[in-house]
Amino acid sequence: MKVKVIPVLEDNYMYLVIEEHTREAVAVDVAVPKRLLEIVGREGVSLTTVLTTHHHWDHARGNAELARLRPGLAVLGADERICALTRRLVHGEELRFGAIHVRCLLTPGHTSGHMSYFLWEEECPDPPAVFSGDALSVAGCGLRLESTAQQMYESLTETLGSLPPETKRDEDDLPTVPSTLSEELLYNPFLRVAEEPVRKFTGKAAPAEVLEALCKERASFQRAAEPLQPQARAFLALQWGLLGTPRQK
């Protein structure tokens, strides 16, 4: 499995996942279709499927044009609001692209129909990968727009937080802070809402309430025109005194 990371817009990425034996390719979160097709042509692969994490324009706006340019393309996701959707996925559904397995994980919080995608290959030494869209980011998480704090807590800690710790959240040439799930569990306070230092900082006890308090605290540091970059999110966690210690395996 080869993952090409394609920077688009100001701070977003598209992904091209390539099955290296069959040369089949799957795209994740298509925002700029012509840029994606340039990479497809350069890699000499056959693009068959688009996986969309959620319906927001910066993750799905390229679906319609791409479907027009590539008739028969499958556009998959969990939300009917996703542009050019051909089939709606459900939580726990598994897909197969050659040797690549994909498990679909519903992760509401940022949006009610947000789906993350966990990919792995059997008998492969490379670690698995997860494409979490705006559900989970480096040292942070997306804004809670449509779901409850409890739903977002379950998405982050029970669904994404329970994946293998070696799971990667970025690959190859991604121009940002490298991250694995084990690292996120160490310094991402939004994944550590049940731990005493984080609870003490927020003054809350219930995990969902801790998460809600963290989101409000973060908002006070953010300006709409200048979202926090991964390095700044990690520094904020350090400033809050919320860095943890490595978990025992």
PDB file of C-alpha atoms in Angstrom:
ATOM      1  CA  MET A   1       0.000   0.000   0.000  1.00  0.00           C
ATOM      2  CA  LYS A   2       1.390   3.337  -1.071  1.00  0.00           C
ATOM      3  CA  VAL A   3      -0.151   6.611   0.038  1.00  0.00           C
ATOM      4  CA  LYS A   4       0.380   9.845  -1.876  1.00  0.00           C
ATOM      5  CA  VAL A   5      -0.415  12.968   0.106  1.00  0.00           C
ATOM      6  CA  ILE A   6      -1.572  15.883  -2.043  1.00  0.00           C
ATOM      7  CA  PRO A   7      -1.688  19.366  -0.462  1.00  0.00           C
ATOM      8  CA  VAL A   8      -4.674  21.423  -1.599  1.00  0.00           C
ATOM      9  CA  LEU A   9      -6.304  24.735  -0.698  1.00  0.00           C
ATOM     10  CA  GLU A  10      -4.551  26.438   2.224  1.00  0.00           C
ATOM     11  CA  ASP A  11      -4.353  23.704   4.847  1.00  0.00           C
ATOM     12  CA  ASN A  12      -6.035  20.576   3.502  1.00  0.00           C
ATOM     13  CA  TYR A  13      -4.909  17.369   1.867  1.00  0.00           C
ATOM     14  CA  MET A  14      -6.227  14.819  -0.574  1.00  0.00           C
ATOM     15  CA  TYR A  15      -4.902  11.274  -0.499  1.00  0.00           C
ATOM     16  CA  LEU A  16      -4.299   8.724  -3.229  1.00  0.00           C
ATOM     17  CA  VAL A  17      -4.010   5.170  -1.904  1.00  0.00           C
ATOM     18  CA  ILE A  18      -2.377   2.780  -4.361  1.00  0.00           C
ATOM     19  CA  GLU A  19      -2.545  -1.019  -4.316  1.00  0.00           C
ATOM     20  CA  GLU A  20       0.930  -1.664  -5.650  1.00  0.00           C
ATOM     21  CA  HIS A  21       0.268  -5.094  -7.154  1.00  0.00           C
ATOM     22  CA  THR A  22      -2.988  -4.413  -9.035  1.00  0.00           C
ATOM     23  CA  ARG A  23      -2.262  -0.672  -9.543  1.00  0.00           C
ATOM     24  CA  GLU A  24      -5.805   0.118  -8.446  1.00  0.00           C
ATOM     25  CA  ALA A  25      -6.155   3.454  -6.661  1.00  0.00           C
ATOM     26  CA  VAL A  26      -8.593   4.935  -4.161  1.00  0.00           C
ATOM     27  CA  ALA A  27      -8.842   8.665  -3.476  1.00  0.00           C
ATOM     28  CA  VAL A  28      -9.774  10.161  -0.103  1.00  0.00           C
ATOM     29  CA  ASP A  29     -11.447  13.591   0.246  1.00  0.00           C
ATOM     30  CA  VAL A  30     -11.245  14.997  -3.266  1.00  0.00           C
ATOM     31  CA  ALA A  31     -11.189  18.786  -3.274  1.00  0.00           C
ATOM     32  CA  VAL A  32      -9.257  19.557  -6.479  1.00  0.00           C
ATOM     33  CA  PRO A  33      -9.975  16.821  -9.042  1.00  0.00           C
ATOM     34  CA  LYS A  34      -7.659  17.944 -11.825  1.00  0.00           C
ATOM     35  CA  ARG A  35      -4.719  18.015  -9.435  1.00  0.00           C
ATOM     36  CA  LEU A  36      -5.654  14.496  -8.313  1.00  0.00           C
ATOM     37  CA  LEU A  37      -5.839  13.243 -11.902  1.00  0.00           C
ATOM     38  CA  GLU A  38      -2.371  14.639 -12.587  1.00  0.00           C
ATOM     39  CA  ILE A  39      -1.028  12.396  -9.815  1.00  0.00           C
ATOM     40  CA  VAL A  40      -3.098   9.442 -11.051  1.00  0.00           C
ATOM     41  CA  GLY A  41      -1.589   9.832 -14.519  1.00  0.00           C
ATOM     42  CA  ARG A  42       1.923  10.255 -13.188  1.00  0.00           C
ATOM     43  CA  GLU A  43       1.615   7.107 -11.050  1.00  0.00           C
ATOM     44  CA  GLY A  44       0.059   5.090 -13.885  1.00  0.00           C
ATOM     45  CA  VAL A  45      -2.802   3.734 -11.774  1.00  0.00           C
ATOM     46  CA  SER A  46      -6.494   3.081 -12.293  1.00  0.00           C
ATOM     47  CA  LEU A  47      -8.712   5.248 -10.076  1.00  0.00           C
ATOM     48  CA  THR A  48     -11.870   3.315  -9.176  1.00  0.00           C
ATOM     49  CA  THR A  49     -13.215   4.756  -5.940  1.00  0.00           C
ATOM     50  CA  VAL A  50     -13.498   7.921  -3.861  1.00  0.00           C
ATOM     51  CA  LEU A  51     -13.863   7.711  -0.083  1.00  0.00           C
ATOM     52  CA  THR A  52     -15.243  10.915   1.449  1.00  0.00           C
ATOM     53  CA  THR A  53     -15.031  11.551   5.184  1.00  0.00           C
ATOM     54  CA  HIS A  54     -17.769  14.207   5.299  1.00  0.00           C
ATOM     55  CA  HIS A  55     -19.815  16.581   3.180  1.00  0.00           C
ATOM     56  CA  HIS A  56     -18.000  19.888   3.764  1.00  0.00           C
ATOM     57  CA  TRP A  57     -16.833  21.602   0.588  1.00  0.00           C
ATOM     58  CA  ASP A  58     -13.115  21.393   1.385  1.00  0.00           C
ATOM     59  CA  HIS A  59     -13.370  17.596   1.521  1.00  0.00           C
ATOM     60  CA  ALA A  60     -16.004  16.820  -1.097  1.00  0.00           C
ATOM     61  CA  ARG A  61     -16.329  19.672  -3.578  1.00  0.00           C
ATOM     62  CA  GLY A  62     -14.348  17.867  -6.278  1.00  0.00           C
ATOM     63  CA  ASN A  63     -16.540  14.769  -6.362  1.00  0.00           C
ATOM     64  CA  ALA A  64     -18.985  15.957  -9.013  1.00  0.00           C
ATOM     65  CA  GLU A  65     -16.344  17.078 -11.499  1.00  0.00           C
ATOM     66  CA  LEU A  66     -14.273  13.961 -10.920  1.00  0.00           C
ATOM     67  CA  ALA A  67     -17.318  11.749 -11.488  1.00  0.00           C
ATOM     68  CA  ARG A  68     -18.003  13.625 -14.724  1.00  0.00           C
ATOM     69  CA  LEU A  69     -14.432  13.156 -15.886  1.00  0.00           C
ATOM     70  CA  ARG A  70     -14.363   9.494 -14.832  1.00  0.00           C
ATOM     71  CA  PRO A  71     -17.740   7.848 -15.620  1.00  0.00           C
ATOM     72  CA  GLY A  72     -18.450   4.821 -13.451  1.00  0.00           C
ATOM     73  CA  LEU A  73     -16.398   6.120 -10.543  1.00  0.00           C
ATOM     74  CA  ALA A  74     -17.714   4.955  -7.144  1.00  0.00           C
ATOM     75  CA  VAL A  75     -18.149   7.815  -4.637  1.00  0.00           C
ATOM     76  CA  LEU A  76     -18.659   6.435  -1.139  1.00  0.00           C
ATOM     77  CA  GLY A  77     -19.393   7.994   2.244  1.00  0.00           C
ATOM     78  CA  ALA A  78     -21.811   7.924   5.160  1.00  0.00           C
ATOM     79  CA  ASP A  79     -23.700  11.180   4.615  1.00  0.00           C
ATOM     80  CA  GLU A  80     -26.329  11.737   1.931  1.00  0.00           C
ATOM     81  CA  ARG A  81     -25.183  15.362   1.716  1.00  0.00           C
ATOM     82  CA  ILE A  82     -21.903  14.276   0.112  1.00  0.00           C
ATOM     83  CA  CYS A  83     -21.750  15.558  -3.432  1.00  0.00           C
ATOM     84  CA  ALA A  84     -22.119  12.907  -6.193  1.00  0.00           C
ATOM     85  CA  LEU A  85     -22.504  10.085  -3.657  1.00  0.00           C
ATOM     86  CA  THR A  86     -23.146   6.742  -5.377  1.00  0.00           C
ATOM     87  CA  ARG A  87     -23.476   4.546  -2.278  1.00  0.00           C
ATOM     88  CA  ARG A  88     -23.930   5.245   1.406  1.00  0.00           C
ATOM     89  CA  LEU A  89     -21.653   3.357   3.780  1.00  0.00           C
ATOM     90  CA  VAL A  90     -22.523   2.129   7.275  1.00  0.00           C
ATOM     91  CA  HIS A  91     -20.441   1.826  10.422  1.00  0.00           C
ATOM     92  CA  GLY A  92     -18.344  -1.328  10.528  1.00  0.00           C
ATOM     93  CA  GLU A  93     -18.660  -2.044   6.820  1.00  0.00           C
ATOM     94  CA  GLU A  94     -15.510  -3.447   5.244  1.00  0.00           C
ATOM     95  CA  LEU A  95     -14.285  -2.849   1.702  1.00  0.00           C
ATOM     96  CA  ARG A  96     -11.520  -4.551  -0.242  1.00  0.00           C
ATOM     97  CA  PHE A  97      -9.237  -3.157  -2.920  1.00  0.00           C
ATOM     98  CA  GLY A  98      -6.848  -5.913  -3.904  1.00  0.00           C
ATOM     99  CA  ALA A  99      -4.775  -6.618  -0.792  1.00  0.00           C
ATOM    100  CA  ILE A 100      -5.974  -3.443   0.946  1.00  0.00           C
ATOM    101  CA  HIS A 101      -8.697  -3.784   3.555  1.00  0.00           C
ATOM    102  CA  VAL A 102     -10.805  -0.773   4.531  1.00  0.00           C
ATOM    103  CA  ARG A 103     -12.926  -0.636   7.676  1.00  0.00           C
ATOM    104  CA  CYS A 104     -15.496   2.171   7.751  1.00  0.00           C
ATOM    105  CA  LEU A 105     -15.775   3.857  11.168  1.00  0.00           C
ATOM    106  CA  LEU A 106     -18.590   6.285  11.841  1.00  0.00           C
ATOM    107  CA  THR A 107     -17.095   9.135  13.881  1.00  0.00           C
ATOM    108  CA  PRO A 108     -19.753  11.811  14.506  1.00  0.00           C
ATOM    109  CA  GLY A 109     -18.724  15.034  16.168  1.00  0.00           C
ATOM    110  CA  HIS A 110     -17.522  17.450  13.526  1.00  0.00           C
ATOM    111  CA  THR A 111     -20.545  16.397  11.458  1.00  0.00           C
ATOM    112  CA  SER A 112     -23.246  13.829  12.184  1.00  0.00           C
ATOM    113  CA  GLY A 113     -22.294  11.728   9.166  1.00  0.00           C
ATOM    114  CA  HIS A 114     -18.516  11.815   9.486  1.00  0.00           C
ATOM    115  CA  MET A 115     -16.815   8.557   8.468  1.00  0.00           C
ATOM    116  CA  SER A 116     -13.179   7.659   9.111  1.00  0.00           C
ATOM    117  CA  TYR A 117     -11.373   4.956   7.154  1.00  0.00           C
ATOM    118  CA  PHE A 118      -8.972   2.421   8.682  1.00  0.00           C
ATOM    119  CA  LEU A 119      -6.726   0.724   6.101  1.00  0.00           C
ATOM    120  CA  TRP A 120      -4.382  -2.238   6.407  1.00  0.00           C
ATOM    121  CA  GLU A 121      -2.847  -5.103   4.466  1.00  0.00           C
ATOM    122  CA  GLU A 122      -2.625  -8.628   5.799  1.00  0.00           C
ATOM    123  CA  GLU A 123       0.844 -10.103   6.288  1.00  0.00           C
ATOM    124  CA  CYS A 124       2.410  -6.708   5.642  1.00  0.00           C
ATOM    125  CA  PRO A 125       5.132  -5.257   7.916  1.00  0.00           C
ATOM    126  CA  ASP A 126       3.947  -1.704   7.316  1.00  0.00           C
ATOM    127  CA  PRO A 127       1.663  -0.239   9.999  1.00  0.00           C
ATOM    128  CA  PRO A 128      -2.008   0.430   9.226  1.00  0.00           C
ATOM    129  CA  ALA A 129      -3.291   3.918   8.473  1.00  0.00           C
ATOM    130  CA  VAL A 130      -6.407   5.862   9.332  1.00  0.00           C
ATOM    131  CA  PHE A 131      -7.912   8.748   7.375  1.00  0.00           C
ATOM    132  CA  SER A 132      -9.833  10.667   9.990  1.00  0.00           C
ATOM    133  CA  GLY A 133     -10.832  13.791   8.089  1.00  0.00           C
ATOM    134  CA  ASP A 134     -11.825  16.478  10.580  1.00  0.00           C
ATOM    135  CA  ALA A 135     -12.648  14.030  13.376  1.00  0.00           C
ATOM    136  CA  LEU A 136      -9.065  13.856  14.662  1.00  0.00           C
ATOM    137  CA  SER A 137      -6.073  16.028  13.794  1.00  0.00           C
ATOM    138  CA  VAL A 138      -2.485  16.263  14.968  1.00  0.00           C
ATOM    139  CA  ALA A 139      -2.658  17.288  18.642  1.00  0.00           C
ATOM    140  CA  GLY A 140      -6.301  18.262  18.261  1.00  0.00           C
ATOM    141  CA  CYS A 141      -9.702  17.505  16.760  1.00  0.00           C
ATOM    142  CA  GLY A 142     -12.251  19.210  14.536  1.00  0.00           C
ATOM    143  CA  LEU A 143     -14.890  21.611  15.747  1.00  0.00           C
ATOM    144  CA  ARG A 144     -18.018  19.950  17.109  1.00  0.00           C
ATOM    145  CA  LEU A 145     -20.711  21.235  14.757  1.00  0.00           C
ATOM    146  CA  GLU A 146     -23.566  18.747  14.583  1.00  0.00           C
ATOM    147  CA  SER A 147     -23.274  16.046  17.244  1.00  0.00           C
ATOM    148  CA  THR A 148     -23.335  15.928  21.033  1.00  0.00           C
ATOM    149  CA  ALA A 149     -20.236  16.071  23.194  1.00  0.00           C
ATOM    150  CA  GLN A 150     -20.928  12.475  24.232  1.00  0.00           C
ATOM    151  CA  GLN A 151     -20.984  11.330  20.598  1.00  0.00           C
ATOM    152  CA  MET A 152     -17.748  13.152  19.887  1.00  0.00           C
ATOM    153  CA  TYR A 153     -16.139  11.633  22.977  1.00  0.00           C
ATOM    154  CA  GLU A 154     -17.132   8.129  21.848  1.00  0.00           C
ATOM    155  CA  SER A 155     -15.796   8.811  18.334  1.00  0.00           C
ATOM    156  CA  LEU A 156     -12.419   9.990  19.602  1.00  0.00           C
ATOM    157  CA  THR A 157     -11.745   7.632  22.485  1.00  0.00           C
ATOM    158  CA  GLU A 158     -13.752   4.478  21.754  1.00  0.00           C
ATOM    159  CA  THR A 159     -13.643   4.348  17.952  1.00  0.00           C
ATOM    160  CA  LEU A 160     -10.404   6.046  16.906  1.00  0.00           C
ATOM    161  CA  GLY A 161      -8.619   5.745  20.243  1.00  0.00           C
ATOM    162  CA  SER A 162      -9.009   1.967  20.258  1.00  0.00           C
ATOM    163  CA  LEU A 163      -7.164   1.437  16.969  1.00  0.00           C
ATOM    164  CA  PRO A 164      -3.688  -0.138  17.108  1.00  0.00           C
ATOM    165  CA  PRO A 165      -1.230   2.389  18.588  1.00  0.00           C
ATOM    166  CA  GLU A 166       1.127   2.059  15.626  1.00  0.00           C
ATOM    167  CA  THR A 167      -1.595   3.328  13.267  1.00  0.00           C
ATOM    168  CA  LYS A 168      -0.328   6.210  11.132  1.00  0.00           C
ATOM    169  CA  ARG A 169      -2.309   9.384  10.441  1.00  0.00           C
ATOM    170  CA  ASP A 170      -0.097  10.663   7.679  1.00  0.00           C
ATOM    171  CA  GLU A 171       2.232   9.086   5.151  1.00  0.00           C
ATOM    172  CA  ASP A 172       5.091   9.675   2.730  1.00  0.00           C
ATOM    173  CA  ASP A 173       5.521  13.365   1.939  1.00  0.00           C
ATOM    174  CA  LEU A 174       2.958  14.996   4.226  1.00  0.00           C
ATOM    175  CA  PRO A 175       4.320  18.470   5.077  1.00  0.00           C
ATOM    176  CA  THR A 176       3.243  18.577   8.715  1.00  0.00           C
ATOM    177  CA  VAL A 177       4.094  17.049  12.075  1.00  0.00           C
ATOM    178  CA  PRO A 178       4.321  13.212  11.721  1.00  0.00           C
ATOM    179  CA  SER A 179       1.901  11.404  13.965  1.00  0.00           C
ATOM    180  CA  THR A 180       0.909   7.943  15.060  1.00  0.00           C
ATOM    181  CA  LEU A 181      -1.991   7.076  17.311  1.00  0.00           C
ATOM    182  CA  SER A 182       0.382   6.229  20.170  1.00  0.00           C
ATOM    183  CA  GLU A 183       1.836   9.737  19.926  1.00  0.00           C
ATOM    184  CA  GLU A 184      -1.617  11.287  19.880  1.00  0.00           C
ATOM    185  CA  LEU A 185      -2.545   9.338  23.012  1.00  0.00           C
ATOM    186  CA  LEU A 186       0.497  10.901  24.640  1.00  0.00           C
ATOM    187  CA  TYR A 187      -0.005  14.584  23.834  1.00  0.00           C
ATOM    188  CA  ASN A 188      -3.488  15.090  22.386  1.00  0.00           C
ATOM    189  CA  PRO A 189      -5.684  16.244  25.308  1.00  0.00           C
ATOM    190  CA  PHE A 190      -8.867  15.522  23.347  1.00  0.00           C
ATOM    191  CA  LEU A 191      -7.986  11.808  23.476  1.00  0.00           C
ATOM    192  CA  ARG A 192      -7.138  11.943  27.186  1.00  0.00           C
ATOM    193  CA  VAL A 193     -10.324  13.364  28.684  1.00  0.00           C
ATOM    194  CA  ALA A 194     -10.585  10.569  31.262  1.00  0.00           C
ATOM    195  CA  GLU A 195      -7.131  11.250  32.710  1.00  0.00           C
ATOM    196  CA  GLU A 196      -6.731  13.148  35.969  1.00  0.00           C
ATOM    197  CA  PRO A 197      -4.496  16.029  34.747  1.00  0.00           C
ATOM    198  CA  VAL A 198      -6.956  16.883  31.977  1.00  0.00           C
ATOM    199  CA  ARG A 199      -9.976  16.587  34.267  1.00  0.00           C
ATOM    200  CA  LYS A 200      -8.262  18.795  36.844  1.00  0.00           C
ATOM    201  CA  PHE A 201      -7.480  21.423  34.209  1.00  0.00           C
ATOM    202  CA  THR A 202     -11.112  21.656  33.080  1.00  0.00           C
ATOM    203  CA  GLY A 203     -12.690  21.279  36.512  1.00  0.00           C
ATOM    204  CA  LYS A 204     -15.012  18.618  35.080  1.00  0.00           C
ATOM    205  CA  ALA A 205     -15.338  14.907  35.840  1.00  0.00           C
ATOM    206  CA  ALA A 206     -17.497  13.301  33.142  1.00  0.00           C
ATOM    207  CA  PRO A 207     -15.396  12.671  30.009  1.00  0.00           C
ATOM    208  CA  ALA A 208     -17.901  14.291  27.644  1.00  0.00           C
ATOM    209  CA  GLU A 209     -17.999  17.397  29.853  1.00  0.00           C
ATOM    210  CA  VAL A 210     -14.194  17.481  29.946  1.00  0.00           C
ATOM    211  CA  LEU A 211     -14.150  17.337  26.140  1.00  0.00           C
ATOM    212  CA  GLU A 212     -16.681  20.149  25.901  1.00  0.00           C
ATOM    213  CA  ALA A 213     -14.620  22.295  28.275  1.00  0.00           C
ATOM    214  CA  LEU A 214     -11.456  21.674  26.266  1.00  0.00           C
ATOM    215  CA  CYS A 215     -13.232  22.701  23.062  1.00  0.00           C
ATOM    216  CA  LYS A 216     -14.364  25.950  24.675  1.00  0.00           C
ATOM    217  CA  GLU A 217     -10.882  26.635  26.029  1.00  0.00           C
ATOM    218  CA  ARG A 218      -9.369  26.043  22.602  1.00  0.00           C
ATOM    219  CA  ALA A 219     -11.868  28.416  21.007  1.00  0.00           C
ATOM    220  CA  SER A 220     -10.632  31.210  23.227  1.00  0.00           C
ATOM    221  CA  PHE A 221      -7.161  30.817  21.695  1.00  0.00           C
ATOM    222  CA  GLN A 222      -8.283  30.651  18.119  1.00  0.00           C
ATOM    223  CA  ARG A 223      -9.070  33.379  15.659  1.00  0.00           C
ATOM    224  CA  ALA A 224     -11.282  32.444  12.719  1.00  0.00           C
ATOM    225  CA  ALA A 225      -8.776  33.662  10.127  1.00  0.00           C
ATOM    226  CA  GLU A 226      -5.808  31.921  11.724  1.00  0.00           C
ATOM    227  CA  PRO A 227      -6.588  28.312  12.769  1.00  0.00           C
ATOM    228  CA  LEU A 228      -3.978  26.656  14.948  1.00  0.00           C
ATOM    229  CA  GLN A 229      -1.380  24.669  13.046  1.00  0.00           C
ATOM    230  CA  PRO A 230      -0.305  21.243  14.405  1.00  0.00           C
ATOM    231  CA  GLN A 231       2.830  22.670  16.027  1.00  0.00           C
ATOM    232  CA  ALA A 232       0.749  25.322  17.788  1.00  0.00           C
ATOM    233  CA  ARG A 233      -1.771  22.723  19.003  1.00  0.00           C
ATOM    234  CA  ALA A 234       1.033  20.644  20.506  1.00  0.00           C
ATOM    235  CA  PHE A 235       2.512  23.738  22.178  1.00  0.00           C
ATOM    236  CA  LEU A 236      -0.924  24.609  23.554  1.00  0.00           C
ATOM    237  CA  ALA A 237      -1.172  21.148  25.136  1.00  0.00           C
ATOM    238  CA  LEU A 238       2.289  21.696  26.654  1.00  0.00           C
ATOM    239  CA  GLN A 239       1.267  25.120  27.916  1.00  0.00           C
ATOM    240  CA  TRP A 240      -1.842  23.646  29.518  1.00  0.00           C
ATOM    241  CA  GLY A 241       0.313  21.021  31.235  1.00  0.00           C
ATOM    242  CA  LEU A 242      -1.620  18.230  29.532  1.00  0.00           C
ATOM    243  CA  LEU A 243       1.181  16.120  28.091  1.00  0.00           C
ATOM    244  CA  GLY A 244       0.908  12.552  29.315  1.00  0.00           C
ATOM    245  CA  THR A 245       3.250   9.650  29.836  1.00  0.00           C
ATOM    246  CA  PRO A 246       3.512   6.729  27.384  1.00  0.00           C
ATOM    247  CA  ARG A 247       0.923   4.007  27.980  1.00  0.00           C
ATOM    248  CA  GLN A 248       2.074   0.538  28.864  1.00  0.00           C
ATOM    249  CA  LYS A 249       1.427  -2.042  26.174  1.00  0.00           C
TER     250      LYS A 249
END
